[in-house]
mmCIF file of N, CA, C and O and ligand atoms in Angstrom:
data_model
loop_
_atom_site.group_PDB
_atom_site.id
_atom_site.type_symbol
_atom_site.label_atom_id
_atom_site.label_comp_id
_atom_site.label_asym_id
_atom_site.label_seq_id
_atom_site.Cartn_x
_atom_site.Cartn_y
_atom_site.Cartn_z
ATOM 1 N N MET W 14 56.157 199.947 -31.748
ATOM 2 C CA MET W 14 56.612 200.831 -30.673
ATOM 3 C C MET W 14 56.371 200.128 -29.342
ATOM 4 O O MET W 14 55.248 199.842 -28.975
ATOM 5 N N THR W 15 57.442 199.837 -28.664
ATOM 6 C CA THR W 15 57.329 199.130 -27.398
ATOM 7 C C THR W 15 57.666 200.079 -26.262
ATOM 8 O O THR W 15 58.699 200.732 -26.282
ATOM 9 N N THR W 16 56.787 200.176 -25.317
ATOM 10 C CA THR W 16 57.025 201.008 -24.147
ATOM 11 C C THR W 16 57.742 200.187 -23.079
ATOM 12 O O THR W 16 57.268 199.126 -22.717
ATOM 13 N N PRO W 17 58.879 200.661 -22.616
ATOM 14 C CA PRO W 17 59.559 199.920 -21.543
ATOM 15 C C PRO W 17 58.671 199.835 -20.311
ATOM 16 O O PRO W 17 58.020 200.796 -19.927
ATOM 17 N N ILE W 18 58.660 198.670 -19.741
ATOM 18 C CA ILE W 18 57.826 198.438 -18.569
ATOM 19 C C ILE W 18 58.728 198.131 -17.388
ATOM 20 O O ILE W 18 59.568 197.246 -17.475
ATOM 21 N N PRO W 19 58.613 198.882 -16.318
ATOM 22 C CA PRO W 19 59.431 198.570 -15.137
ATOM 23 C C PRO W 19 59.059 197.220 -14.570
ATOM 24 O O PRO W 19 57.887 196.908 -14.389
ATOM 25 N N LEU W 20 60.041 196.420 -14.330
ATOM 26 C CA LEU W 20 59.811 195.074 -13.838
ATOM 27 C C LEU W 20 60.402 194.926 -12.450
ATOM 28 O O LEU W 20 61.331 195.638 -12.090
ATOM 29 N N PRO W 21 59.860 193.982 -11.704
ATOM 30 C CA PRO W 21 60.563 193.626 -10.472
ATOM 31 C C PRO W 21 61.939 193.080 -10.835
ATOM 32 O O PRO W 21 62.135 192.606 -11.947
ATOM 33 N N PRO W 22 62.881 193.157 -9.925
ATOM 34 C CA PRO W 22 64.195 192.587 -10.239
ATOM 35 C C PRO W 22 64.094 191.081 -10.386
ATOM 36 O O PRO W 22 63.483 190.403 -9.564
ATOM 37 N N PHE W 23 64.694 190.584 -11.454
ATOM 38 C CA PHE W 23 64.708 189.145 -11.690
ATOM 39 C C PHE W 23 66.134 188.629 -11.644
ATOM 40 O O PHE W 23 67.045 189.249 -12.196
ATOM 41 N N GLU W 24 66.302 187.485 -11.013
ATOM 42 C CA GLU W 24 67.548 186.758 -11.182
ATOM 43 C C GLU W 24 67.564 186.197 -12.596
ATOM 44 O O GLU W 24 66.534 185.763 -13.100
ATOM 45 N N PRO W 25 68.715 186.211 -13.272
ATOM 46 C CA PRO W 25 68.757 185.657 -14.620
ATOM 47 C C PRO W 25 68.572 184.146 -14.625
ATOM 48 O O PRO W 25 68.948 183.463 -13.674
ATOM 49 N N TYR W 26 67.991 183.671 -15.712
ATOM 50 C CA TYR W 26 67.839 182.235 -15.978
ATOM 51 C C TYR W 26 67.115 181.531 -14.832
ATOM 52 O O TYR W 26 67.544 180.507 -14.331
ATOM 53 N N THR W 27 66.019 182.118 -14.428
ATOM 54 C CA THR W 27 65.294 181.625 -13.277
ATOM 55 C C THR W 27 63.804 181.625 -13.599
ATOM 56 O O THR W 27 63.314 182.504 -14.301
ATOM 57 N N TYR W 28 63.119 180.639 -13.073
ATOM 58 C CA TYR W 28 61.677 180.570 -13.248
ATOM 59 C C TYR W 28 60.962 181.244 -12.076
ATOM 60 O O TYR W 28 61.325 181.059 -10.921
ATOM 61 N N TYR W 29 59.941 181.997 -12.438
ATOM 62 C CA TYR W 29 59.107 182.660 -11.441
ATOM 63 C C TYR W 29 57.647 182.371 -11.728
ATOM 64 O O TYR W 29 57.269 182.072 -12.865
ATOM 65 N N GLN W 30 56.847 182.499 -10.692
ATOM 66 C CA GLN W 30 55.407 182.667 -10.926
ATOM 67 C C GLN W 30 55.134 184.159 -10.832
ATOM 68 O O GLN W 30 55.495 184.799 -9.841
ATOM 69 N N VAL W 31 54.495 184.704 -11.848
ATOM 70 C CA VAL W 31 54.224 186.132 -11.849
ATOM 71 C C VAL W 31 52.741 186.376 -12.103
ATOM 72 O O VAL W 31 52.036 185.541 -12.661
ATOM 73 N N THR W 32 52.301 187.538 -11.676
ATOM 74 C CA THR W 32 51.007 188.026 -12.115
ATOM 75 C C THR W 32 51.259 189.228 -13.019
ATOM 76 O O THR W 32 52.160 190.029 -12.772
ATOM 77 N N ALA W 33 50.465 189.318 -14.066
ATOM 78 C CA ALA W 33 50.658 190.366 -15.052
ATOM 79 C C ALA W 33 49.300 190.911 -15.468
ATOM 80 O O ALA W 33 48.285 190.227 -15.404
ATOM 81 N N ARG W 34 49.322 192.162 -15.904
ATOM 82 C CA ARG W 34 48.082 192.836 -16.293
ATOM 83 C C ARG W 34 48.241 193.388 -17.700
ATOM 84 O O ARG W 34 49.257 194.025 -18.014
ATOM 85 N N ASP W 35 47.244 193.163 -18.500
ATOM 86 C CA ASP W 35 47.253 193.704 -19.856
ATOM 87 C C ASP W 35 47.100 195.227 -19.800
ATOM 88 O O ASP W 35 46.241 195.749 -19.094
ATOM 89 N N ILE W 36 47.968 195.912 -20.538
ATOM 90 C CA ILE W 36 47.952 197.382 -20.510
ATOM 91 C C ILE W 36 47.736 197.956 -21.901
ATOM 92 O O ILE W 36 48.084 199.106 -22.169
ATOM 93 N N THR W 37 47.161 197.132 -22.779
ATOM 94 C CA THR W 37 46.898 197.589 -24.134
ATOM 95 C C THR W 37 45.418 197.920 -24.266
ATOM 96 O O THR W 37 44.574 197.019 -24.253
ATOM 97 N N PRO W 38 45.080 199.215 -24.358
ATOM 98 C CA PRO W 38 43.663 199.599 -24.314
ATOM 99 C C PRO W 38 42.819 198.976 -25.418
ATOM 100 O O PRO W 38 41.623 198.751 -25.222
ATOM 101 N N GLU W 39 43.444 198.670 -26.568
ATOM 102 C CA GLU W 39 42.673 198.102 -27.668
ATOM 103 C C GLU W 39 42.350 196.628 -27.451
ATOM 104 O O GLU W 39 41.574 196.047 -28.216
ATOM 105 N N CYS W 40 42.964 196.020 -26.462
ATOM 106 C CA CYS W 40 42.862 194.573 -26.300
ATOM 107 C C CYS W 40 41.643 194.208 -25.458
ATOM 108 O O CYS W 40 41.275 194.919 -24.525
ATOM 109 N N VAL W 41 41.034 193.067 -25.812
ATOM 110 C CA VAL W 41 39.882 192.601 -25.023
ATOM 111 C C VAL W 41 40.300 192.242 -23.602
ATOM 112 O O VAL W 41 39.464 192.203 -22.698
ATOM 113 N N ASN W 42 41.579 191.966 -23.395
ATOM 114 C CA ASN W 42 42.073 191.630 -22.062
ATOM 115 C C ASN W 42 42.492 192.847 -21.250
ATOM 116 O O ASN W 42 43.032 192.691 -20.149
ATOM 117 N N TYR W 43 42.273 194.032 -21.787
ATOM 118 C CA TYR W 43 42.764 195.244 -21.127
ATOM 119 C C TYR W 43 42.350 195.291 -19.666
ATOM 120 O O TYR W 43 41.176 195.119 -19.332
ATOM 121 N N LYS W 44 43.331 195.513 -18.817
ATOM 122 C CA LYS W 44 43.171 195.595 -17.359
ATOM 123 C C LYS W 44 42.863 194.253 -16.695
ATOM 124 O O LYS W 44 42.673 194.197 -15.485
ATOM 125 N N ASN W 45 42.797 193.195 -17.479
ATOM 126 C CA ASN W 45 42.661 191.883 -16.866
ATOM 127 C C ASN W 45 44.015 191.431 -16.334
ATOM 128 O O ASN W 45 45.054 191.731 -16.908
ATOM 129 N N GLU W 46 43.971 190.684 -15.237
ATOM 130 C CA GLU W 46 45.193 190.184 -14.633
ATOM 131 C C GLU W 46 45.294 188.678 -14.851
ATOM 132 O O GLU W 46 44.287 187.976 -14.826
ATOM 133 N N PHE W 47 46.519 188.234 -15.054
ATOM 134 C CA PHE W 47 46.774 186.838 -15.341
ATOM 135 C C PHE W 47 47.875 186.331 -14.430
ATOM 136 O O PHE W 47 48.790 187.071 -14.069
ATOM 137 N N THR W 48 47.788 185.068 -14.083
ATOM 138 C CA THR W 48 48.872 184.422 -13.348
ATOM 139 C C THR W 48 49.627 183.520 -14.306
ATOM 140 O O THR W 48 49.030 182.707 -15.011
ATOM 141 N N LEU W 49 50.926 183.707 -14.353
ATOM 142 C CA LEU W 49 51.786 182.893 -15.210
ATOM 143 C C LEU W 49 52.582 181.973 -14.299
ATOM 144 O O LEU W 49 53.470 182.435 -13.574
ATOM 145 N N PRO W 50 52.292 180.684 -14.328
ATOM 146 C CA PRO W 50 52.898 179.785 -13.342
ATOM 147 C C PRO W 50 54.358 179.475 -13.595
ATOM 148 O O PRO W 50 55.062 179.065 -12.682
ATOM 149 N N SER W 51 54.835 179.639 -14.825
ATOM 150 C CA SER W 51 56.260 179.369 -15.074
ATOM 151 C C SER W 51 56.798 180.417 -16.042
ATOM 152 O O SER W 51 56.872 180.226 -17.236
ATOM 153 N N PHE W 52 57.153 181.530 -15.473
ATOM 154 C CA PHE W 52 57.712 182.656 -16.204
ATOM 155 C C PHE W 52 59.223 182.581 -16.113
ATOM 156 O O PHE W 52 59.791 182.472 -15.026
ATOM 157 N N TYR W 53 59.877 182.614 -17.278
ATOM 158 C CA TYR W 53 61.340 182.466 -17.298
ATOM 159 C C TYR W 53 61.981 183.830 -17.500
ATOM 160 O O TYR W 53 61.581 184.604 -18.367
ATOM 161 N N SER W 54 62.999 184.118 -16.690
ATOM 162 C CA SER W 54 63.545 185.473 -16.666
ATOM 163 C C SER W 54 64.607 185.726 -17.720
ATOM 164 O O SER W 54 65.054 186.862 -17.879
ATOM 165 N N ASN W 55 65.016 184.663 -18.448
ATOM 166 C CA ASN W 55 66.112 184.812 -19.419
ATOM 167 C C ASN W 55 67.319 185.468 -18.734
ATOM 168 O O ASN W 55 67.725 185.036 -17.665
ATOM 169 N N ALA W 56 67.858 186.517 -19.304
ATOM 170 C CA ALA W 56 69.050 187.152 -18.732
ATOM 171 C C ALA W 56 68.676 188.241 -17.732
ATOM 172 O O ALA W 56 69.328 189.270 -17.632
ATOM 173 N N GLY W 57 67.628 188.017 -16.985
ATOM 174 C CA GLY W 57 67.190 188.996 -16.000
ATOM 175 C C GLY W 57 66.143 189.941 -16.559
ATOM 176 O O GLY W 57 65.724 190.884 -15.889
ATOM 177 N N TRP W 58 65.729 189.689 -17.783
ATOM 178 C CA TRP W 58 64.749 190.556 -18.417
ATOM 179 C C TRP W 58 63.719 189.663 -19.091
ATOM 180 O O TRP W 58 63.974 189.072 -20.141
ATOM 181 N N GLY W 59 62.591 189.515 -18.475
ATOM 182 C CA GLY W 59 61.540 188.710 -19.059
ATOM 183 C C GLY W 59 60.355 189.572 -19.403
ATOM 184 O O GLY W 59 60.132 190.603 -18.786
ATOM 185 N N THR W 60 59.609 189.146 -20.396
ATOM 186 C CA THR W 60 58.371 189.841 -20.708
ATOM 187 C C THR W 60 57.239 188.833 -20.706
ATOM 188 O O THR W 60 57.397 187.696 -21.122
ATOM 189 N N ALA W 61 56.112 189.258 -20.217
ATOM 190 C CA ALA W 61 54.899 188.463 -20.236
ATOM 191 C C ALA W 61 54.030 189.010 -21.357
ATOM 192 O O ALA W 61 53.607 190.161 -21.315
ATOM 193 N N GLU W 62 53.820 188.194 -22.373
ATOM 194 C CA GLU W 62 53.049 188.663 -23.520
ATOM 195 C C GLU W 62 51.613 188.184 -23.427
ATOM 196 O O GLU W 62 51.344 187.048 -23.082
ATOM 197 N N CYS W 63 50.730 189.073 -23.775
ATOM 198 C CA CYS W 63 49.310 188.750 -23.811
ATOM 199 C C CYS W 63 49.041 187.751 -24.939
ATOM 200 O O CYS W 63 49.537 187.912 -26.051
ATOM 201 N N GLY W 64 48.230 186.739 -24.633
ATOM 202 C CA GLY W 64 47.904 185.765 -25.656
ATOM 203 C C GLY W 64 46.958 186.302 -26.712
ATOM 204 O O GLY W 64 46.841 185.720 -27.795
ATOM 205 N N MET W 65 46.282 187.385 -26.445
ATOM 206 C CA MET W 65 45.329 187.941 -27.398
ATOM 207 C C MET W 65 45.970 188.977 -28.315
ATOM 208 O O MET W 65 45.827 188.923 -29.526
ATOM 209 N N CYS W 66 46.677 189.937 -27.740
ATOM 210 C CA CYS W 66 47.217 191.023 -28.560
ATOM 211 C C CYS W 66 48.716 190.867 -28.801
ATOM 212 O O CYS W 66 49.271 191.539 -29.663
ATOM 213 N N GLY W 67 49.375 189.981 -28.032
ATOM 214 C CA GLY W 67 50.795 189.756 -28.242
ATOM 215 C C GLY W 67 51.688 190.850 -27.683
ATOM 216 O O GLY W 67 52.906 190.789 -27.830
ATOM 217 N N LYS W 68 51.104 191.846 -27.020
ATOM 218 C CA LYS W 68 51.886 192.928 -26.444
ATOM 219 C C LYS W 68 52.373 192.535 -25.041
ATOM 220 O O LYS W 68 51.772 191.676 -24.376
ATOM 221 N N SER W 69 53.423 193.192 -24.615
ATOM 222 C CA SER W 69 53.921 192.933 -23.277
ATOM 223 C C SER W 69 52.928 193.431 -22.235
ATOM 224 O O SER W 69 52.322 194.492 -22.391
ATOM 225 N N MET W 70 52.801 192.641 -21.198
ATOM 226 C CA MET W 70 51.935 193.033 -20.098
ATOM 227 C C MET W 70 52.776 193.594 -18.958
ATOM 228 O O MET W 70 53.972 193.334 -18.854
ATOM 229 N N GLU W 71 52.116 194.364 -18.116
ATOM 230 C CA GLU W 71 52.776 194.898 -16.926
ATOM 231 C C GLU W 71 52.850 193.796 -15.881
ATOM 232 O O GLU W 71 51.828 193.191 -15.545
ATOM 233 N N ILE W 72 54.039 193.557 -15.369
ATOM 234 C CA ILE W 72 54.201 192.532 -14.346
ATOM 235 C C ILE W 72 53.970 193.157 -12.977
ATOM 236 O O ILE W 72 54.590 194.161 -12.619
ATOM 237 N N LEU W 73 53.056 192.566 -12.248
ATOM 238 C CA LEU W 73 52.627 193.147 -10.975
ATOM 239 C C LEU W 73 53.383 192.530 -9.807
ATOM 240 O O LEU W 73 53.822 193.235 -8.904
ATOM 241 N N THR W 74 53.467 191.225 -9.812
ATOM 242 C CA THR W 74 54.148 190.536 -8.719
ATOM 243 C C THR W 74 54.989 189.413 -9.301
ATOM 244 O O THR W 74 54.715 188.919 -10.401
ATOM 245 N N SER W 75 56.009 189.023 -8.579
ATOM 246 C CA SER W 75 56.808 187.877 -8.994
ATOM 247 C C SER W 75 57.226 187.107 -7.757
ATOM 248 O O SER W 75 57.485 187.677 -6.706
ATOM 249 N N GLN W 76 57.242 185.801 -7.930
ATOM 250 C CA GLN W 76 57.661 184.927 -6.832
ATOM 251 C C GLN W 76 58.524 183.832 -7.430
ATOM 252 O O GLN W 76 58.098 183.140 -8.366
ATOM 253 N N ILE W 77 59.705 183.680 -6.891
ATOM 254 C CA ILE W 77 60.624 182.672 -7.438
ATOM 255 C C ILE W 77 60.068 181.282 -7.155
ATOM 256 O O ILE W 77 59.486 181.038 -6.098
ATOM 257 N N LEU W 78 60.205 180.400 -8.147
ATOM 258 C CA LEU W 78 59.727 179.035 -7.966
ATOM 259 C C LEU W 78 60.774 178.234 -7.203
ATOM 260 O O LEU W 78 61.949 178.258 -7.529
ATOM 261 N N ASP W 79 60.324 177.559 -6.184
ATOM 262 C CA ASP W 79 61.205 176.742 -5.364
ATOM 263 C C ASP W 79 60.538 175.420 -5.091
ATOM 264 O O ASP W 79 59.541 175.381 -4.364
ATOM 265 N N PRO W 80 60.999 174.314 -5.676
ATOM 266 C CA PRO W 80 62.225 174.217 -6.485
ATOM 267 C C PRO W 80 61.995 174.737 -7.894
ATOM 268 O O PRO W 80 60.852 174.879 -8.319
ATOM 269 N N GLN W 81 63.054 175.013 -8.592
ATOM 270 C CA GLN W 81 62.975 175.407 -9.988
ATOM 271 C C GLN W 81 62.528 174.221 -10.845
ATOM 272 O O GLN W 81 62.908 173.094 -10.598
ATOM 273 N N PRO W 82 61.705 174.474 -11.865
ATOM 274 C CA PRO W 82 61.285 173.376 -12.757
ATOM 275 C C PRO W 82 62.504 172.713 -13.405
ATOM 276 O O PRO W 82 63.438 173.402 -13.814
ATOM 277 N N GLY W 83 62.463 171.407 -13.478
ATOM 278 C CA GLY W 83 63.540 170.685 -14.128
ATOM 279 C C GLY W 83 64.672 170.309 -13.208
ATOM 280 O O GLY W 83 65.510 169.502 -13.565
ATOM 281 N N GLU W 84 64.671 170.875 -11.990
ATOM 282 C CA GLU W 84 65.703 170.498 -11.040
ATOM 283 C C GLU W 84 65.289 169.202 -10.347
ATOM 284 O O GLU W 84 64.128 169.002 -10.040
ATOM 285 N N GLU W 85 66.247 168.373 -10.096
ATOM 286 C CA GLU W 85 65.968 167.109 -9.404
ATOM 287 C C GLU W 85 66.078 167.311 -7.906
ATOM 288 O O GLU W 85 66.908 168.067 -7.450
HETATM 289 ZN ZN1 LIG A 219 46.266 191.917 -24.721
#
């Protein structure tokens, strides 16, 4: 059962740096915040998964990477 999480608007196929917070009460990371330095938005819908519980985390902030990784 996955609960939809409201996300900041993402441009599709774009890398962002985001901060995310674990929202799974059973998880040891619950309420901990993480910075993801290269978060990829796919088709405008990205999820940040917790490395411990594998559940989606709540995305708190997003900042587009400039330049984008891989661009010359
Ligand atoms: Zn977790």
